[in-house]
Short mmCIF file of C-alpha atoms in Angstrom, two decimals:
data_model
loop_
_atom_site.label_atom_id
_atom_site.label_comp_id
_atom_site.label_asym_id
_atom_site.label_seq_id
_atom_site.Cartn_x
_atom_site.Cartn_y
_atom_site.Cartn_z
CA MET A 10 -11.92 23.97 17.24
CA HIS A 11 -9.14 22.26 14.77
CA LEU A 12 -10.17 20.39 12.59
CA ILE A 13 -8.50 17.04 10.52
CA PHE A 14 -10.00 17.03 7.03
CA ASP A 15 -9.21 13.77 4.95
CA LEU A 16 -8.82 14.19 1.01
CA ASP A 17 -10.06 12.72 -1.78
CA GLY A 18 -13.89 11.83 -1.40
CA THR A 19 -14.42 14.68 1.18
CA LEU A 20 -13.53 18.34 0.22
CA VAL A 21 -11.87 16.96 -3.73
CA ASP A 22 -13.99 14.68 -5.83
CA SER A 23 -10.87 13.45 -7.92
CA LEU A 24 -12.15 9.74 -9.49
CA ALA A 25 -12.37 10.95 -12.90
CA GLY A 26 -8.22 11.45 -12.87
CA ILE A 27 -7.52 8.99 -10.26
CA ALA A 28 -9.52 6.33 -12.79
CA SER A 29 -7.97 7.43 -16.23
CA ALA A 30 -4.54 7.26 -14.05
CA LEU A 31 -5.25 4.00 -13.50
CA ASN A 32 -6.62 2.55 -16.76
CA ARG A 33 -3.83 4.15 -18.75
CA ALA A 34 -0.97 2.76 -16.26
CA LEU A 35 -2.94 -1.15 -16.48
CA GLU A 36 -3.13 -0.60 -20.04
CA SER A 37 0.52 -0.17 -20.04
CA LEU A 38 1.04 -3.07 -19.02
CA GLY A 39 -1.58 -5.00 -21.33
CA LEU A 40 -3.94 -5.48 -17.88
CA PRO A 41 -7.61 -4.82 -17.79
CA THR A 42 -8.85 -2.01 -17.18
CA HIS A 43 -11.93 -0.67 -14.97
CA PRO A 44 -14.97 1.19 -15.17
CA GLU A 45 -14.80 4.69 -12.61
CA SER A 46 -17.97 2.48 -10.51
CA ALA A 47 -15.41 0.40 -10.12
CA VAL A 48 -12.51 2.42 -9.41
CA THR A 49 -14.31 4.10 -6.50
CA THR A 50 -14.09 1.35 -4.48
CA PHE A 51 -10.31 0.90 -4.57
CA ILE A 52 -9.64 4.35 -3.06
CA GLY A 53 -9.10 5.22 0.40
CA LYS A 54 -5.48 2.89 1.11
CA GLY A 55 -3.38 4.02 -0.67
CA SER A 56 -2.20 3.89 -4.94
CA LEU A 57 0.21 0.66 -3.74
CA GLU A 58 -3.04 -0.76 -2.04
CA LEU A 59 -5.06 0.88 -5.76
CA ALA A 60 -3.68 -0.89 -7.62
CA ARG A 61 -3.25 -4.02 -5.77
CA GLN A 62 -7.35 -4.64 -6.31
CA ALA A 63 -7.26 -2.92 -9.78
CA MET A 64 -5.07 -5.88 -10.73
CA PRO A 65 -6.66 -9.66 -11.82
CA SER A 66 -7.62 -11.49 -8.80
CA GLY A 67 -3.82 -13.53 -7.79
CA SER A 68 -1.16 -11.53 -9.65
CA PRO A 69 2.29 -11.41 -8.10
CA ASP A 70 3.05 -8.28 -5.60
CA PRO A 71 6.28 -6.56 -7.83
CA LEU A 72 3.44 -6.41 -10.28
CA ALA A 73 1.23 -4.38 -8.01
CA HIS A 74 4.56 -2.15 -6.80
CA GLU A 75 5.02 -1.79 -10.88
CA LEU A 76 1.86 -0.72 -11.56
CA ASP A 77 2.19 1.72 -9.01
CA ALA A 78 4.65 3.58 -10.17
CA ALA A 79 2.80 3.91 -13.19
CA PHE A 80 -0.12 5.03 -12.04
CA GLN A 81 1.64 8.05 -10.62
CA ARG A 82 3.81 8.19 -13.79
CA GLU A 83 0.16 9.13 -15.11
CA TYR A 84 -1.83 10.88 -13.29
CA ALA A 85 1.15 13.26 -12.11
CA ASP A 86 0.08 14.62 -16.10
CA GLN A 87 -4.03 14.13 -15.00
CA TRP A 88 -5.31 15.04 -12.10
CA LYS A 89 -5.71 18.72 -12.54
CA ALA A 90 -7.87 17.67 -15.48
CA GLY A 91 -9.81 15.48 -13.39
CA SER A 92 -10.09 16.78 -10.03
CA HIS A 93 -12.41 19.98 -8.23
CA LEU A 94 -13.49 21.11 -5.34
CA TYR A 95 -17.32 19.41 -3.84
CA PRO A 96 -19.98 22.29 -3.91
CA GLY A 97 -19.55 24.46 -1.50
CA ILE A 98 -16.15 23.16 0.22
CA ASP A 99 -14.32 26.21 -0.78
CA THR A 100 -16.72 28.56 0.83
CA LEU A 101 -16.73 26.91 3.63
CA ILE A 102 -13.19 25.77 4.05
CA HIS A 103 -12.52 29.91 4.00
CA SER A 104 -15.17 30.42 6.40
CA LEU A 105 -13.72 28.26 9.03
CA HIS A 106 -10.09 29.98 8.34
CA LEU A 107 -11.78 32.97 8.83
CA ASP A 108 -13.36 31.77 11.74
CA GLY A 109 -10.06 31.02 13.57
CA HIS A 110 -10.30 27.44 12.86
CA GLN A 111 -7.14 25.30 12.68
CA LEU A 112 -7.27 23.02 9.38
CA ALA A 113 -4.86 20.07 8.76
CA ILE A 114 -5.31 18.20 5.88
CA LEU A 115 -4.97 14.12 6.75
CA SER A 116 -4.29 11.51 3.20
CA ASN A 117 -3.42 7.94 1.64
CA LYS A 118 -2.62 9.78 -1.11
CA PRO A 119 1.22 10.66 -1.71
CA ASP A 120 2.42 12.80 -0.01
CA ALA A 121 3.74 15.11 -2.59
CA PHE A 122 0.17 14.92 -4.38
CA THR A 123 -1.12 15.73 -1.51
CA ARG A 124 0.70 18.89 -1.26
CA GLU A 125 0.80 19.48 -4.82
CA ILE A 126 -3.54 19.46 -4.71
CA VAL A 127 -3.90 21.53 -1.76
CA ASP A 128 -1.52 24.67 -3.01
CA HIS A 129 -3.81 23.93 -5.93
CA PHE A 130 -7.30 24.68 -3.74
CA PHE A 131 -6.99 26.33 -1.27
CA PRO A 132 -3.54 28.63 -1.97
CA GLY A 133 -1.83 30.57 1.04
CA ASP A 134 -1.75 29.06 4.80
CA ILE A 135 -5.19 28.05 4.72
CA PHE A 136 -4.30 24.50 6.41
CA THR A 137 -1.59 24.54 9.25
CA GLN A 138 -0.51 21.11 8.24
CA VAL A 139 -0.61 18.85 5.37
CA LEU A 140 -0.22 15.57 5.83
CA GLY A 141 0.03 12.77 2.92
CA LYS A 142 1.38 8.93 3.27
CA SER A 143 4.93 9.50 3.91
CA GLU A 144 7.50 7.20 5.60
CA ARG A 145 6.98 9.19 9.14
CA PHE A 146 3.92 7.91 8.79
CA ALA A 147 1.72 4.51 9.26
CA ARG A 148 -0.71 5.70 6.53
CA LYS A 149 -4.31 5.59 8.12
CA PRO A 150 -6.47 4.00 10.00
CA ALA A 151 -3.23 3.76 11.94
CA PRO A 152 -3.16 6.95 14.13
CA ASP A 153 0.32 8.29 14.11
CA ALA A 154 0.01 10.98 12.05
CA ALA A 155 -3.42 11.84 13.70
CA CYS A 156 -1.52 12.15 16.97
CA PHE A 157 1.09 13.84 15.53
CA LEU A 158 -1.37 16.78 14.69
CA LEU A 159 -2.67 16.87 18.44
CA ASP A 160 1.03 16.84 19.33
CA GLN A 161 1.64 20.09 17.51
CA TRP A 162 -1.55 21.75 18.73
CA GLU A 163 -0.72 20.49 22.53
CA ILE A 164 -4.37 19.78 22.83
CA PRO A 165 -6.75 16.50 23.61
CA PRO A 166 -8.72 14.54 21.31
CA SER A 167 -11.75 15.42 22.10
CA ASP A 168 -10.52 19.67 21.30
CA ALA A 169 -10.42 18.06 18.05
CA ARG A 170 -13.34 16.71 14.99
CA PHE A 171 -12.16 14.72 12.32
CA ILE A 172 -14.47 14.82 8.96
CA GLY A 173 -14.00 11.48 6.66
CA ASP A 174 -15.70 10.03 3.81
CA SER A 175 -14.72 6.00 4.52
CA ASP A 176 -14.72 3.23 7.14
CA VAL A 177 -11.24 4.09 7.46
CA ASP A 178 -11.19 7.86 8.02
CA ARG A 179 -13.20 6.72 10.74
CA GLN A 180 -11.18 4.32 11.58
CA THR A 181 -8.48 6.81 12.43
CA ALA A 182 -10.58 9.11 14.15
CA GLU A 183 -11.35 5.91 16.50
CA ASN A 184 -8.17 4.67 16.86
CA ALA A 185 -7.27 7.94 18.04
CA HIS A 186 -9.98 8.95 20.01
CA ILE A 187 -11.30 12.41 18.23
CA PRO A 188 -14.80 12.24 17.80
CA PHE A 189 -16.27 11.79 13.87
CA ILE A 190 -17.47 13.78 11.54
CA GLY A 191 -19.35 11.41 8.45
CA VAL A 192 -19.78 12.98 4.98
CA ALA A 193 -22.38 11.70 2.73
CA TRP A 194 -21.67 12.49 -0.53
CA GLY A 195 -17.70 11.21 -1.10
CA TYR A 196 -16.74 7.37 -2.27
CA HIS A 197 -18.00 5.47 0.47
CA SER A 198 -21.16 4.45 1.54
CA ALA A 199 -22.28 6.66 5.09
CA THR A 200 -23.52 3.61 6.95
CA GLY A 201 -20.51 2.91 7.88
CA LEU A 202 -19.97 6.31 8.92
CA GLY A 203 -21.27 6.48 12.33
CA ASP A 204 -24.45 9.24 13.61
CA THR A 205 -22.87 11.68 12.72
CA VAL A 206 -23.26 12.30 9.23
CA ALA A 207 -23.08 15.29 7.42
CA GLU A 208 -25.09 15.55 4.01
CA ASN A 209 -24.12 18.57 2.21
CA SER A 210 -21.23 21.13 2.70
CA ASP A 211 -23.88 23.87 4.79
CA GLN A 212 -24.47 21.04 6.70
CA LEU A 213 -21.26 19.39 7.36
CA GLY A 214 -20.27 23.78 8.46
CA GLN A 215 -23.15 23.37 11.06
CA LEU A 216 -22.33 20.53 12.54
CA LEU A 217 -18.07 21.48 13.02
CA ARG A 218 -19.94 25.28 14.51
CA GLY A 219 -21.71 23.03 16.81
CA SER A 220 -19.15 21.39 18.33
CA ALA A 221 -16.94 25.16 18.80
#
């Protein structure tokens, strides 16, 4: 089986690092900060959209770009201290890799951060493709990057599975015609993730192996 994973909220809990970096960036621009409970609702559509949602209503868009740049500078210094794998994920991913599954990451996080985080938590060649937000592809829920992975693997959508924690991930899978498996432990409500949702990493492993 060929498996495409979202990163934040699916494999890695990065909320603390994102919230800390965002609030430091907001403070540097004299803007009000947010609790983690609010920041979690901003995550999933990329750092620029994160910045737009964090700003006061009616703020000019150039300020969002300034906040995005400030956030990325702060996040570069803080992500390791504010990120960890969800329970059981390390064991699951290594097990899937050893079983011969082809694994990829598809994230709306900037590409450089995505690769750095994956290299930190999953060193080696566990993931054959790691794709973050870049100029190569439109960000999720556009299917471009997911379809690129299918082309690289030379498989039809039915031979892949897309795993994520958000409606953006579900929409991406639908747009690429890839069967979707949601995870209930992420940043977003499981009610919008469709009929197949894993409650924990053990159940996710069972669902993935049952799809093979």
